[in-house]
Structures are given as structure tokens and as C-alpha cells.
């Protein structure tokens, strides 16, 4: 059982740190704060402020490409979650539910997108999409219609 809780704590820390640098953090922060405050006197707001401090440190570490600082933050959350699970093993199910909320659902069906290009002549790549980075295209001296070089048109 201890190994299972340790694995759950590690997964929880990874998901928490991943959520901290995501666009969905503002919504996740309150949910995580409620989980951390369960059964204790401090209000979830206290945990929300602490979580925001950790998020600020994590974003700074990512911006500085400081992998050690980011790893330290994840390690700290792994230890905190492991202690919380040892103190209250019944919290494991609540943490599993929280992780399911934080993690993208791999089982969710994705909508297929089909793009069609028509009505013109294209002599190079046509790209449609949402996000692109670090793309490189190499062009050859391709010929256009009827064997014309691109310069002859």
C-alpha cells in the first residue's frame, strides 16, 4: 500500500507542477487548495496563496531554463503529497479524482479536422493548422505548369 501511495504522490506532484504552468491553472489552483486544506484549520485561501507563490517560482525557473529549481519544486510537492496520503490514506481517492481533473483525458475522442485546398495552383507546401514552431522548408528548383521554371512565370 505504501508503494501505491508513493506512486500516487509522485503522479500528483507531476500533474500539479504541470498544471501550474498551464493556462488552466487559475481554475485548478482553487481545487488543489481545497484538497490540501481538507481536515485542517487553514482556509483554502491560505493554500491558494502558497500555491501561487510556488507557481511564480516555477514559471521563473522555466523561463530561466533552470531544470534543477523546477525539479526541486516537484520534489517538494511529491513529499508533501506523500505525507498527506500517509496521514490520511482515505485521501488517495480524492487525489485520484483531482488528478483526473488536472490531467488531459487521453480517452476523450478527438474531433477530426479535414482541410481542403482548391481553386488554384500551388507550387509549394500549403500549411494549415493552429500552432507551428521551428519549421524549415527547403525549396528545390521545381518547375511550374508546362515545365516552366518559377522565374519564367
Coordinates of N, CA and C in Angstrom, one line a residue:
X1 N 0.8 -1.2 0.0 CA 0.0 0.0 0.0 C 0.9 1.3 0.0
X2 N 2.0 1.2 0.7 CA 2.9 2.4 0.8 C 3.4 2.7 -0.6
X3 N 3.8 1.7 -1.3 CA 4.4 1.9 -2.7 C 3.3 2.6 -3.6
X4 N 2.1 2.1 -3.4 CA 1.0 2.7 -4.2 C 0.8 4.1 -3.9
X5 N 0.8 4.5 -2.6 CA 0.7 5.9 -2.2 C 1.8 6.7 -2.7
X6 N 3.0 6.2 -2.6 CA 4.2 6.9 -3.1 C 4.1 7.2 -4.6
X7 N 3.6 6.2 -5.3 CA 3.4 6.4 -6.8 C 2.4 7.4 -7.0
X8 N 1.3 7.4 -6.3 CA 0.2 8.4 -6.4 C 0.7 9.8 -6.1
X9 N 1.5 9.9 -5.0 CA 2.1 11.2 -4.7 C 3.0 11.7 -5.8
X10 N 3.8 10.9 -6.4 CA 4.7 11.3 -7.4 C 3.9 11.7 -8.7
X11 N 2.8 11.0 -9.0 CA 2.0 11.4 -10.1 C 1.3 12.7 -9.8
X12 N 0.9 12.8 -8.6 CA 0.2 14.1 -8.2 C 1.1 15.3 -8.3
X13 N 2.4 15.1 -7.8 CA 3.3 16.2 -7.9 C 3.6 16.6 -9.4
X14 N 3.7 15.6 -10.2 CA 4.0 15.9 -11.7 C 2.8 16.6 -12.3
X15 N 1.6 16.1 -12.0 CA 0.4 16.8 -12.5 C 0.2 18.2 -12.0
X16 N 0.5 18.3 -10.7 CA 0.4 19.7 -10.1 C 1.3 20.7 -10.7
X17 N 2.6 20.3 -10.8 CA 3.6 21.1 -11.4 C 3.3 21.4 -12.9
X18 N 2.8 20.4 -13.6 CA 2.4 20.6 -15.0 C 1.2 21.6 -15.1
X19 N 0.3 21.5 -14.1 CA -0.9 22.4 -14.1 C -0.5 23.8 -13.8
X20 N 0.5 24.0 -12.9 CA 1.0 25.3 -12.5 C 1.4 26.1 -13.7
X21 N 2.0 25.5 -14.7 CA 2.5 26.3 -15.9 C 1.5 26.2 -17.1
X22 N 0.3 25.8 -16.8 CA -0.7 25.7 -17.9 C -1.7 26.8 -17.8
X23 N -2.4 27.0 -18.9 CA -3.4 28.1 -19.0 C -4.6 27.8 -18.0
X24 N -4.8 26.6 -17.6 CA -5.9 26.2 -16.7 C -5.6 26.3 -15.3
X25 N -4.4 26.9 -14.9 CA -4.0 26.9 -13.5 C -5.0 27.7 -12.6
X26 N -5.5 28.8 -13.1 CA -6.4 29.6 -12.2 C -7.6 28.8 -11.7
X27 N -8.1 27.9 -12.6 CA -9.2 27.1 -12.1 C -8.7 25.9 -11.3
X28 N -7.6 25.3 -11.6 CA -7.1 24.2 -10.9 C -6.6 24.6 -9.5
X29 N -6.1 25.8 -9.3 CA -5.5 26.3 -8.1 C -6.5 26.1 -6.9
X30 N -7.7 26.6 -7.1 CA -8.7 26.5 -6.1 C -9.0 25.1 -5.7
X31 N -9.1 24.2 -6.7 CA -9.4 22.8 -6.4 C -8.3 22.1 -5.7
X32 N -7.0 22.4 -6.0 CA -5.9 21.9 -5.3 C -5.8 22.4 -3.9
X33 N -6.1 23.7 -3.7 CA -6.1 24.3 -2.4 C -7.2 23.6 -1.5
X34 N -8.3 23.3 -2.0 CA -9.4 22.6 -1.2 C -8.9 21.2 -0.8
X35 N -8.2 20.5 -1.8 CA -7.7 19.2 -1.4 C -6.6 19.3 -0.3
X36 N -5.7 20.3 -0.4 CA -4.7 20.4 0.6 C -5.3 20.8 2.0
X37 N -6.3 21.6 2.0 CA -6.9 22.1 3.3 C -7.9 21.1 3.9
X38 N -8.2 20.0 3.3 CA -9.2 19.1 3.8 C -8.8 18.6 5.2
X39 N -9.7 18.8 6.2 CA -9.4 18.3 7.5 C -8.5 19.1 8.3
X40 N -8.1 20.3 7.8 CA -7.2 21.2 8.6 C -7.9 22.5 8.9
X41 N -7.3 23.2 9.8 CA -7.8 24.5 10.2 C -7.6 25.6 9.1
X42 N -6.5 25.6 8.4 CA -6.3 26.7 7.5 C -7.3 26.7 6.4
X43 N -7.6 27.9 6.0 CA -8.6 28.1 4.9 C -8.0 27.8 3.6
X44 N -8.8 27.3 2.6 CA -8.2 27.1 1.2 C -7.5 28.3 0.7
X45 N -7.9 29.5 1.1 CA -7.3 30.7 0.6 C -5.8 30.7 0.9
X46 N -5.4 30.3 2.1 CA -4.0 30.2 2.6 C -3.2 29.3 1.6
X47 N -3.8 28.2 1.3 CA -3.1 27.3 0.3 C -3.1 27.9 -1.1
X48 N -4.1 28.6 -1.5 CA -4.1 29.2 -2.8 C -3.0 30.2 -2.9
X49 N -2.8 30.9 -1.9 CA -1.7 31.9 -1.9 C -0.3 31.2 -2.0
X50 N -0.2 30.1 -1.2 CA 1.1 29.4 -1.2 C 1.3 28.7 -2.6
X51 N 0.2 28.2 -3.2 CA 0.3 27.6 -4.5 C 0.7 28.6 -5.5
X52 N 0.2 29.8 -5.4 CA 0.6 30.9 -6.4 C 2.0 31.3 -6.2
X53 N 2.5 31.3 -5.0 CA 4.0 31.5 -4.8 C 4.8 30.5 -5.5
X54 N 4.4 29.2 -5.3 CA 5.2 28.1 -6.0 C 5.1 28.3 -7.5
X55 N 3.9 28.6 -8.0 CA 3.7 28.8 -9.4 C 4.7 29.9 -10.0
X56 N 4.8 31.0 -9.2 CA 5.6 32.1 -9.7 C 7.1 31.6 -9.7
X57 N 7.5 30.9 -8.7 CA 8.9 30.3 -8.7 C 9.1 29.3 -9.8
X58 N 8.1 28.5 -10.1 CA 8.2 27.5 -11.2 C 8.3 28.2 -12.6
X59 N 7.4 29.2 -12.8 CA 7.5 29.9 -14.1 C 8.8 30.6 -14.2
X60 N 9.4 31.2 -13.2 CA 10.7 31.8 -13.3 C 11.8 30.8 -13.6
X61 N 11.7 29.6 -13.0 CA 12.6 28.5 -13.2 C 12.5 28.1 -14.7
X62 N 11.3 27.9 -15.2 CA 11.1 27.5 -16.6 C 11.7 28.6 -17.5
X63 N 11.4 29.9 -17.2 CA 11.9 31.0 -18.1 C 13.4 31.0 -18.1
X64 N 14.0 30.7 -17.0 CA 15.5 30.7 -16.9 C 16.1 29.4 -17.3
X65 N 15.2 28.4 -17.7 CA 15.7 27.1 -18.1 C 16.5 26.4 -16.9
X66 N 16.0 26.7 -15.7 CA 16.6 26.1 -14.5 C 15.9 24.9 -14.2
X67 N 16.4 23.8 -14.7 CA 15.7 22.5 -14.5 C 15.8 22.0 -13.1
X68 N 16.9 22.4 -12.4 CA 17.1 21.9 -11.0 C 16.1 22.6 -10.1
X69 N 15.8 23.9 -10.3 CA 14.8 24.5 -9.5 C 13.4 24.0 -9.7
X70 N 13.1 23.7 -11.0 CA 11.8 23.1 -11.3 C 11.7 21.7 -10.7
X71 N 12.8 20.9 -10.8 CA 12.7 19.6 -10.2 C 12.6 19.7 -8.6
X72 N 13.2 20.7 -8.0 CA 13.1 20.9 -6.6 C 11.7 21.1 -6.2
X73 N 11.0 22.0 -6.9 CA 9.6 22.3 -6.7 C 8.7 21.0 -6.8
X74 N 9.0 20.2 -7.8 CA 8.2 19.0 -8.0 C 8.5 18.0 -6.8
X75 N 9.8 17.9 -6.5 CA 10.2 17.0 -5.3 C 9.5 17.5 -4.0
X76 N 9.4 18.8 -3.8 CA 8.8 19.2 -2.6 C 7.3 18.9 -2.6
X77 N 6.6 19.0 -3.7 CA 5.2 18.6 -3.8 C 5.0 17.1 -3.7
X78 N 6.0 16.4 -4.2 CA 5.9 14.9 -4.1 C 5.9 14.5 -2.6
X79 N 6.9 15.1 -1.9 CA 7.0 14.8 -0.4 C 5.7 15.3 0.4
X80 N 5.3 16.5 0.0 CA 4.1 17.0 0.8 C 2.8 16.1 0.5
X81 N 2.7 15.7 -0.7 CA 1.5 14.8 -1.0 C 1.7 13.4 -0.4
X82 N 2.9 12.9 -0.4 CA 3.2 11.6 0.3 C 2.8 11.7 1.7
X83 N 3.3 12.8 2.4 CA 2.9 13.0 3.8 C 1.4 13.0 4.0
X84 N 0.8 13.8 3.2 CA -0.7 13.9 3.3 C -1.4 12.6 3.1
X85 N -0.9 11.8 2.2 CA -1.5 10.4 2.0 C -1.2 9.5 3.1
X86 N 0.0 9.6 3.7 CA 0.3 8.7 4.9 C -0.6 9.1 6.1
X87 N -0.8 10.4 6.3 CA -1.6 10.9 7.4 C -3.1 10.5 7.2
X88 N -3.5 10.4 5.9 CA -4.9 10.1 5.7 C -5.0 9.3 4.4
X89 N -4.8 8.0 4.5 CA -4.9 7.1 3.3 C -6.2 7.2 2.5
X90 N -7.3 7.6 3.2 CA -8.5 7.8 2.5 C -8.5 8.9 1.5
X91 N -7.5 9.8 1.7 CA -7.4 11.0 0.7 C -6.9 10.5 -0.6
X92 N -6.5 9.3 -0.7 CA -5.9 8.8 -2.0 C -7.0 8.9 -3.1
X93 N -8.2 8.5 -2.8 CA -9.3 8.5 -3.8 C -9.6 10.0 -4.2
X94 N -9.6 10.9 -3.3 CA -9.8 12.3 -3.6 C -8.7 12.8 -4.5
X95 N -7.4 12.4 -4.2 CA -6.3 12.8 -5.0 C -6.4 12.2 -6.5
X96 N -6.9 11.0 -6.6 CA -7.1 10.4 -7.9 C -8.1 11.2 -8.7
X97 N -9.2 11.6 -8.0 CA -10.2 12.4 -8.7 C -9.6 13.7 -9.1
X98 N -8.8 14.3 -8.3 CA -8.2 15.6 -8.6 C -7.2 15.4 -9.8
X99 N -6.4 14.4 -9.8 CA -5.5 14.1 -10.9 C -6.3 14.0 -12.2
X100 N -7.4 13.3 -12.1 CA -8.2 13.1 -13.4 C -8.7 14.5 -13.9
X101 N -9.0 15.4 -12.9 CA -9.4 16.7 -13.3 C -8.3 17.5 -13.9
X102 N -7.1 17.3 -13.4 CA -5.9 18.1 -13.8 C -5.3 17.6 -15.1
X103 N -5.3 16.3 -15.3 CA -4.7 15.7 -16.5 C -5.7 15.7 -17.7
X104 N -5.1 16.0 -18.9 CA -6.0 15.9 -20.1 C -6.4 14.4 -20.2
X105 N -7.6 14.3 -20.6 CA -8.2 13.0 -20.7 C -7.8 12.3 -22.0
X106 N -6.9 11.3 -21.9 CA -6.4 10.6 -23.1 C -7.5 9.9 -23.8
X107 N -8.5 9.5 -23.1 CA -9.6 8.7 -23.6 C -10.6 9.5 -24.4
X108 N -10.6 10.8 -24.2 CA -11.6 11.6 -24.9 C -11.4 11.5 -26.4
X109 N -12.5 11.3 -27.1 CA -12.4 11.3 -28.5 C -12.1 12.6 -29.1
X110 N -11.2 12.7 -30.1 CA -10.9 13.9 -30.7 C -11.7 14.1 -32.0
X111 N -12.0 15.3 -32.3 CA -12.7 15.6 -33.5 C -11.7 15.7 -34.6
X112 N -12.1 15.0 -35.7 CA -11.2 15.0 -36.9 C -11.4 16.4 -37.6
X113 N -10.3 16.9 -38.1 CA -10.4 18.1 -38.9 C -9.9 17.8 -40.3
X114 N -10.7 18.2 -41.3 CA -10.3 17.9 -42.7 C -10.2 19.3 -43.4
X115 N -9.1 19.6 -43.9 CA -8.9 20.8 -44.7 C -8.7 20.5 -46.1
X116 N -9.4 21.3 -47.0 CA -9.3 21.1 -48.4 C -8.9 22.4 -49.1
X117 N -7.9 22.2 -50.0 CA -7.5 23.4 -50.7 C -7.9 23.2 -52.2
X118 N -8.5 24.2 -52.7 CA -9.0 24.1 -54.1 C -9.0 25.5 -54.7
X119 N -9.1 25.5 -56.1 CA -9.2 26.8 -56.7 C -8.0 27.5 -57.1
X120 N -6.9 26.8 -57.2 CA -5.6 27.5 -57.5 C -4.5 26.5 -57.8
X121 N -3.4 27.0 -58.2 CA -2.2 26.2 -58.5 C -1.2 26.6 -57.5
X122 N -0.7 25.6 -56.8 CA 0.3 25.8 -55.7 C 1.5 25.0 -56.0
X123 N 2.7 25.7 -56.0 CA 3.9 25.0 -56.3 C 4.8 24.9 -55.1
X124 N 4.2 24.7 -54.0 CA 5.0 24.6 -52.7 C 4.1 24.1 -51.6
X125 N 4.6 24.0 -50.4 CA 3.8 23.5 -49.4 C 2.7 24.5 -49.0
X126 N 1.6 23.9 -48.6 CA 0.5 24.7 -48.1 C 0.3 24.1 -46.6
X127 N 0.3 25.0 -45.7 CA 0.2 24.6 -44.3 C -1.0 25.2 -43.6
X128 N -1.8 24.4 -43.0 CA -3.0 24.9 -42.2 C -2.8 24.2 -40.8
X129 N -3.1 25.0 -39.8 CA -3.0 24.5 -38.5 C -3.2 25.5 -37.5
X130 N -2.9 25.1 -36.2 CA -3.1 26.0 -35.1 C -1.8 26.6 -34.6
X131 N -0.8 25.7 -34.3 CA 0.4 26.1 -33.8 C 1.6 25.5 -34.5
X132 N 2.5 26.4 -34.9 CA 3.7 25.9 -35.5 C 5.0 26.5 -34.9
X133 N 6.0 25.7 -34.8 CA 7.3 26.3 -34.4 C 8.4 25.5 -35.0
X134 N 9.5 26.3 -35.2 CA 10.7 25.7 -35.7 C 10.5 24.9 -37.0
X135 N 9.8 25.4 -38.0 CA 9.6 24.8 -39.2 C 10.7 25.3 -40.2
X136 N 11.2 24.4 -41.0 CA 12.1 24.8 -42.1 C 11.7 24.1 -43.4
X137 N 11.6 24.9 -44.4 CA 11.3 24.4 -45.7 C 12.4 24.6 -46.7
X138 N 12.8 23.6 -47.4 CA 13.8 23.7 -48.4 C 13.2 23.6 -49.8
X139 N 13.5 24.6 -50.6 CA 12.9 24.6 -51.9 C 13.9 24.1 -52.9
X140 N 13.4 23.3 -53.8 CA 14.2 22.9 -55.0 C 13.8 23.8 -56.1
X141 N 14.5 23.6 -57.2 CA 14.1 24.4 -58.4 C 13.0 23.7 -59.1
X142 N 11.9 23.7 -58.5 CA 10.7 23.0 -59.1 C 10.2 23.7 -60.3
X143 N 9.6 23.0 -61.1 CA 9.0 23.6 -62.3 C 7.5 23.8 -62.1
X144 N 7.0 24.8 -62.7 CA 5.6 25.1 -62.7 C 4.9 24.4 -63.8
X145 N 3.7 25.0 -64.2 CA 2.9 24.4 -65.3 C 3.7 24.3 -66.6
X146 N 3.5 23.3 -67.3 CA 4.1 23.1 -68.7 C 5.6 23.2 -68.6
X147 N 6.3 22.8 -67.5 CA 7.7 22.8 -67.4 C 8.4 24.1 -67.2
X148 N 7.6 25.2 -67.0 CA 8.2 26.5 -66.8 C 8.9 26.6 -65.4
X149 N 10.0 27.2 -65.3 CA 10.6 27.4 -64.0 C 9.9 28.5 -63.3
X150 N 9.9 28.6 -62.0 CA 9.2 29.6 -61.3 C 9.5 31.0 -61.7
X151 N 10.8 31.3 -62.2 CA 11.2 32.6 -62.6 C 10.6 33.0 -63.9
X152 N 10.2 32.1 -64.7 CA 9.7 32.4 -66.1 C 8.3 32.8 -66.0
X153 N 7.6 32.6 -65.0 CA 6.1 33.0 -64.9 C 5.9 34.4 -64.7

